[in-house]
Amino acid sequence: MTGALPSYALWLIAATTFLAYVLGSVPFGLLLTNLAGAGDLRQIGSGNIGATNVLRTGRKDLAAATLGLDAAKGLLAVVIAWVMTPPDFSAHAAAIAAFAAVVGHCYPVFLGFRGGKGVATGLGAMLALSPLTGLLGCAAWLGMARLSRISSVGALSAFVIMPLAALALHGFSFQHSPTPMAALLVSVLVIARHHENIARILSGKEPRIGDGKR
């Protein structure tokens, strides 16, 4: 992308950003647990609407479905931006959409802007923006979660690694590739949303995977 954007490009980017935010706002974890009769997810465990808290209901199937759907909305937001915008600025529209989808999950309009932490949605968005970066993030998440048995340790590891991976793969030039900047912004948001988890990790009080099932 070079030079000033034409007005139609700005409108398209605004439209895809809005769609990404709305898509990110869909609370699949809450919807699935309510439909399955597993209770109000906001009253269970940490009260979070993500897959880790869904697992605390004892329903692994619902947790897996939540994980997949939350990742899919991040991925789909990026794909929509790629498809809806011309090649000259599609990469930048997709990068903005990736961040907007994660913002939507963290601050969903449908739940009074009180949402999740953006892990699965962020990973899905990064898989679409830069598959290798996303795969490295997934590997770090799964590996560290398995090693530590603490989901948030895996998540934090993934979002520390992905901006570095994106930088190594794409360089740091917003004009050339907006992917590293998108990875950085998404990671900063996700890590900030984990501030309570970080405090519990440091104090040794963070729950381990499998704890807190009903």
CSV table of C-alpha atoms in Angstrom, one decimal:
chain,number,residue,atom,x,y,z
A,1,MET,CA,0.0,0.0,0.0
A,2,THR,CA,1.5,3.3,-1.1
A,3,GLY,CA,0.2,6.9,-0.9
A,4,ALA,CA,-3.1,8.2,0.4
A,5,LEU,CA,-6.0,5.8,0.3
A,6,PRO,CA,-9.0,6.8,-1.9
A,7,SER,CA,-12.3,7.4,-0.1
A,8,TYR,CA,-13.9,4.1,-1.3
A,9,ALA,CA,-10.9,2.2,0.3
A,10,LEU,CA,-11.5,4.0,3.6
A,11,TRP,CA,-15.2,3.0,3.5
A,12,LEU,CA,-14.3,-0.6,2.7
A,13,ILE,CA,-11.8,-0.8,5.5
A,14,ALA,CA,-14.3,0.8,7.9
A,15,ALA,CA,-17.0,-1.8,6.8
A,16,THR,CA,-14.7,-4.8,7.2
A,17,THR,CA,-13.5,-3.5,10.6
A,18,PHE,CA,-17.0,-3.1,11.8
A,19,LEU,CA,-17.9,-6.6,10.5
A,20,ALA,CA,-14.9,-8.0,12.2
A,21,TYR,CA,-15.8,-6.4,15.5
A,22,VAL,CA,-19.4,-7.7,15.4
A,23,LEU,CA,-18.2,-11.2,14.5
A,24,GLY,CA,-15.7,-11.1,17.3
A,25,SER,CA,-18.5,-10.1,19.7
A,26,VAL,CA,-20.5,-13.3,19.2
A,27,PRO,CA,-20.1,-15.1,22.6
A,28,PHE,CA,-20.1,-18.7,21.4
A,29,GLY,CA,-19.0,-20.1,24.8
A,30,LEU,CA,-22.0,-18.5,26.5
A,31,LEU,CA,-24.4,-19.5,23.7
A,32,LEU,CA,-23.3,-23.1,23.7
A,33,THR,CA,-23.4,-23.6,27.5
A,34,ASN,CA,-26.8,-22.0,27.7
A,35,LEU,CA,-28.2,-24.1,24.8
A,36,ALA,CA,-26.7,-27.3,26.4
A,37,GLY,CA,-28.2,-26.5,29.8
A,38,ALA,CA,-24.8,-26.2,31.4
A,39,GLY,CA,-25.7,-23.0,33.2
A,40,ASP,CA,-24.7,-19.3,32.8
A,41,LEU,CA,-21.0,-19.4,32.0
A,42,ARG,CA,-20.6,-16.0,33.6
A,43,GLN,CA,-21.5,-17.6,37.0
A,44,ILE,CA,-19.1,-20.5,36.7
A,45,GLY,CA,-15.4,-20.6,37.5
A,46,SER,CA,-13.7,-17.4,36.4
A,47,GLY,CA,-16.8,-16.1,34.8
A,48,ASN,CA,-14.9,-15.9,31.5
A,49,ILE,CA,-16.7,-16.7,28.2
A,50,GLY,CA,-13.8,-18.6,26.7
A,51,ALA,CA,-13.1,-22.3,26.2
A,52,THR,CA,-11.0,-22.7,29.3
A,53,ASN,CA,-13.9,-21.7,31.5
A,54,VAL,CA,-16.3,-23.8,29.5
A,55,LEU,CA,-14.1,-26.7,30.4
A,56,ARG,CA,-14.8,-26.0,34.0
A,57,THR,CA,-18.4,-27.1,33.4
A,58,GLY,CA,-17.1,-30.6,32.8
A,59,ARG,CA,-18.2,-30.5,29.2
A,60,LYS,CA,-15.1,-31.2,27.1
A,61,ASP,CA,-17.2,-31.2,23.9
A,62,LEU,CA,-18.6,-27.7,24.6
A,63,ALA,CA,-15.1,-26.5,25.4
A,64,ALA,CA,-13.7,-27.9,22.1
A,65,ALA,CA,-16.6,-26.4,20.2
A,66,THR,CA,-16.1,-23.0,21.8
A,67,LEU,CA,-12.4,-23.1,21.1
A,68,GLY,CA,-13.0,-23.9,17.4
A,69,LEU,CA,-15.7,-21.3,16.9
A,70,ASP,CA,-13.9,-18.6,18.7
A,71,ALA,CA,-10.8,-19.3,16.5
A,72,ALA,CA,-13.0,-19.4,13.5
A,73,LYS,CA,-14.5,-16.0,14.0
A,74,GLY,CA,-11.0,-14.5,14.1
A,75,LEU,CA,-10.0,-16.4,11.0
A,76,LEU,CA,-13.2,-15.5,9.2
A,77,ALA,CA,-12.9,-11.8,10.0
A,78,VAL,CA,-9.5,-11.7,8.3
A,79,VAL,CA,-10.7,-13.7,5.3
A,80,ILE,CA,-13.7,-11.4,4.8
A,81,ALA,CA,-11.4,-8.4,4.8
A,82,TRP,CA,-9.1,-10.0,2.3
A,83,VAL,CA,-12.1,-10.8,0.0
A,84,MET,CA,-14.0,-7.6,0.3
A,85,THR,CA,-11.1,-5.2,-0.4
A,86,PRO,CA,-8.9,-4.7,-3.5
A,87,PRO,CA,-5.4,-6.2,-3.5
A,88,ASP,CA,-3.7,-2.8,-3.1
A,89,PHE,CA,-4.9,-2.5,0.5
A,90,SER,CA,-6.3,-5.9,1.4
A,91,ALA,CA,-3.4,-6.9,3.6
A,92,HIS,CA,-3.8,-3.7,5.7
A,93,ALA,CA,-7.6,-4.2,5.9
A,94,ALA,CA,-7.1,-7.8,7.0
A,95,ALA,CA,-4.6,-6.7,9.7
A,96,ILE,CA,-7.0,-4.2,11.1
A,97,ALA,CA,-9.8,-6.7,11.0
A,98,ALA,CA,-7.7,-9.2,12.9
A,99,PHE,CA,-7.3,-6.7,15.7
A,100,ALA,CA,-11.0,-5.6,15.6
A,101,ALA,CA,-12.2,-9.2,15.9
A,102,VAL,CA,-10.1,-9.7,19.1
A,103,VAL,CA,-11.4,-6.4,20.5
A,104,GLY,CA,-14.9,-7.7,19.8
A,105,HIS,CA,-14.3,-10.8,21.7
A,106,CYS,CA,-12.7,-8.9,24.6
A,107,TYR,CA,-15.3,-6.1,24.6
A,108,PRO,CA,-18.4,-7.6,23.0
A,109,VAL,CA,-21.3,-5.2,22.2
A,110,PHE,CA,-23.8,-8.0,23.0
A,111,LEU,CA,-22.6,-8.5,26.6
A,112,GLY,CA,-22.2,-4.9,27.7
A,113,PHE,CA,-18.5,-4.9,26.6
A,114,ARG,CA,-17.6,-7.5,29.2
A,115,GLY,CA,-16.1,-10.4,27.3
A,116,GLY,CA,-13.2,-12.9,27.2
A,117,LYS,CA,-9.4,-12.7,26.9
A,118,GLY,CA,-9.1,-13.1,23.1
A,119,VAL,CA,-6.8,-16.1,23.0
A,120,ALA,CA,-8.6,-18.4,20.5
A,121,THR,CA,-9.8,-15.5,18.4
A,122,GLY,CA,-6.3,-14.0,18.3
A,123,LEU,CA,-4.8,-17.3,17.3
A,124,GLY,CA,-7.4,-17.8,14.6
A,125,ALA,CA,-6.8,-14.3,13.2
A,126,MET,CA,-3.0,-14.8,13.2
A,127,LEU,CA,-3.4,-18.2,11.4
A,128,ALA,CA,-5.2,-16.3,8.6
A,129,LEU,CA,-2.8,-13.4,8.5
A,130,SER,CA,0.4,-15.4,8.7
A,131,PRO,CA,-0.1,-19.2,8.9
A,132,LEU,CA,3.4,-19.9,10.1
A,133,THR,CA,3.2,-17.3,12.8
A,134,GLY,CA,-0.2,-18.7,13.9
A,135,LEU,CA,1.1,-22.2,13.9
A,136,LEU,CA,4.1,-21.3,16.0
A,137,GLY,CA,1.7,-19.6,18.4
A,138,CYS,CA,-0.5,-22.7,18.6
A,139,ALA,CA,2.5,-24.9,19.2
A,140,ALA,CA,3.7,-22.6,22.0
A,141,TRP,CA,0.3,-22.5,23.6
A,142,LEU,CA,-0.3,-26.2,23.5
A,143,GLY,CA,3.3,-27.1,24.5
A,144,MET,CA,3.5,-24.7,27.5
A,145,ALA,CA,0.0,-25.5,28.6
A,146,ARG,CA,0.8,-29.2,28.6
A,147,LEU,CA,4.1,-28.6,30.4
A,148,SER,CA,2.8,-26.3,33.1
A,149,ARG,CA,-0.8,-27.6,33.2
A,150,ILE,CA,-1.8,-23.9,33.4
A,151,SER,CA,-3.8,-22.6,30.4
A,152,SER,CA,-2.9,-19.0,30.9
A,153,VAL,CA,0.9,-19.8,30.8
A,154,GLY,CA,0.3,-21.4,27.4
A,155,ALA,CA,-1.7,-18.5,26.2
A,156,LEU,CA,0.8,-15.9,27.4
A,157,SER,CA,3.7,-17.9,25.8
A,158,ALA,CA,1.9,-17.9,22.5
A,159,PHE,CA,1.3,-14.1,22.5
A,160,VAL,CA,4.9,-13.4,23.4
A,161,ILE,CA,6.2,-15.5,20.6
A,162,MET,CA,3.9,-14.5,17.8
A,163,PRO,CA,5.0,-10.8,17.5
A,164,LEU,CA,8.6,-12.0,17.4
A,165,ALA,CA,7.8,-14.6,14.8
A,166,ALA,CA,5.9,-12.2,12.7
A,167,LEU,CA,8.8,-9.7,12.9
A,168,ALA,CA,11.3,-12.3,11.8
A,169,LEU,CA,9.1,-13.5,9.0
A,170,HIS,CA,7.8,-10.3,7.6
A,171,GLY,CA,10.1,-7.5,8.8
A,172,PHE,CA,9.0,-4.4,10.6
A,173,SER,CA,7.7,-2.1,7.9
A,174,PHE,CA,4.0,-1.2,8.1
A,175,GLN,CA,4.0,-0.2,4.4
A,176,HIS,CA,5.5,-3.5,3.3
A,177,SER,CA,3.6,-5.8,5.7
A,178,PRO,CA,1.1,-4.8,8.5
A,179,THR,CA,1.3,-8.3,10.0
A,180,PRO,CA,3.9,-7.7,12.6
A,181,MET,CA,2.1,-4.6,13.8
A,182,ALA,CA,-1.2,-6.5,14.0
A,183,ALA,CA,0.5,-9.4,15.9
A,184,LEU,CA,1.9,-6.8,18.3
A,185,LEU,CA,-1.4,-5.0,18.9
A,186,VAL,CA,-3.3,-8.3,19.3
A,187,SER,CA,-0.7,-9.7,21.7
A,188,VAL,CA,-0.6,-6.5,23.9
A,189,LEU,CA,-4.4,-6.6,24.2
A,190,VAL,CA,-4.5,-10.4,25.0
A,191,ILE,CA,-1.6,-10.1,27.6
A,192,ALA,CA,-3.3,-7.0,29.2
A,193,ARG,CA,-6.5,-9.0,29.5
A,194,HIS,CA,-4.5,-11.6,31.4
A,195,HIS,CA,-3.2,-9.2,34.1
A,196,GLU,CA,-5.1,-11.1,36.9
A,197,ASN,CA,-3.7,-14.4,35.7
A,198,ILE,CA,-0.2,-13.0,35.7
A,199,ALA,CA,-0.6,-11.9,39.3
A,200,ARG,CA,-1.9,-15.4,40.3
A,201,ILE,CA,0.9,-17.1,38.3
A,202,LEU,CA,3.5,-15.0,40.2
A,203,SER,CA,1.8,-15.8,43.5
A,204,GLY,CA,1.4,-19.5,42.7
A,205,LYS,CA,-2.4,-19.3,42.9
A,206,GLU,CA,-3.3,-19.8,39.2
A,207,PRO,CA,-5.6,-22.8,38.8
A,208,ARG,CA,-4.3,-25.7,36.8
A,209,ILE,CA,-6.1,-27.4,33.9
A,210,GLY,CA,-8.8,-29.7,35.2
A,211,ASP,CA,-9.3,-27.8,38.5
A,212,GLY,CA,-12.7,-26.3,39.3
A,213,LYS,CA,-14.9,-28.8,37.4
A,214,ARG,CA,-18.4,-29.0,38.7
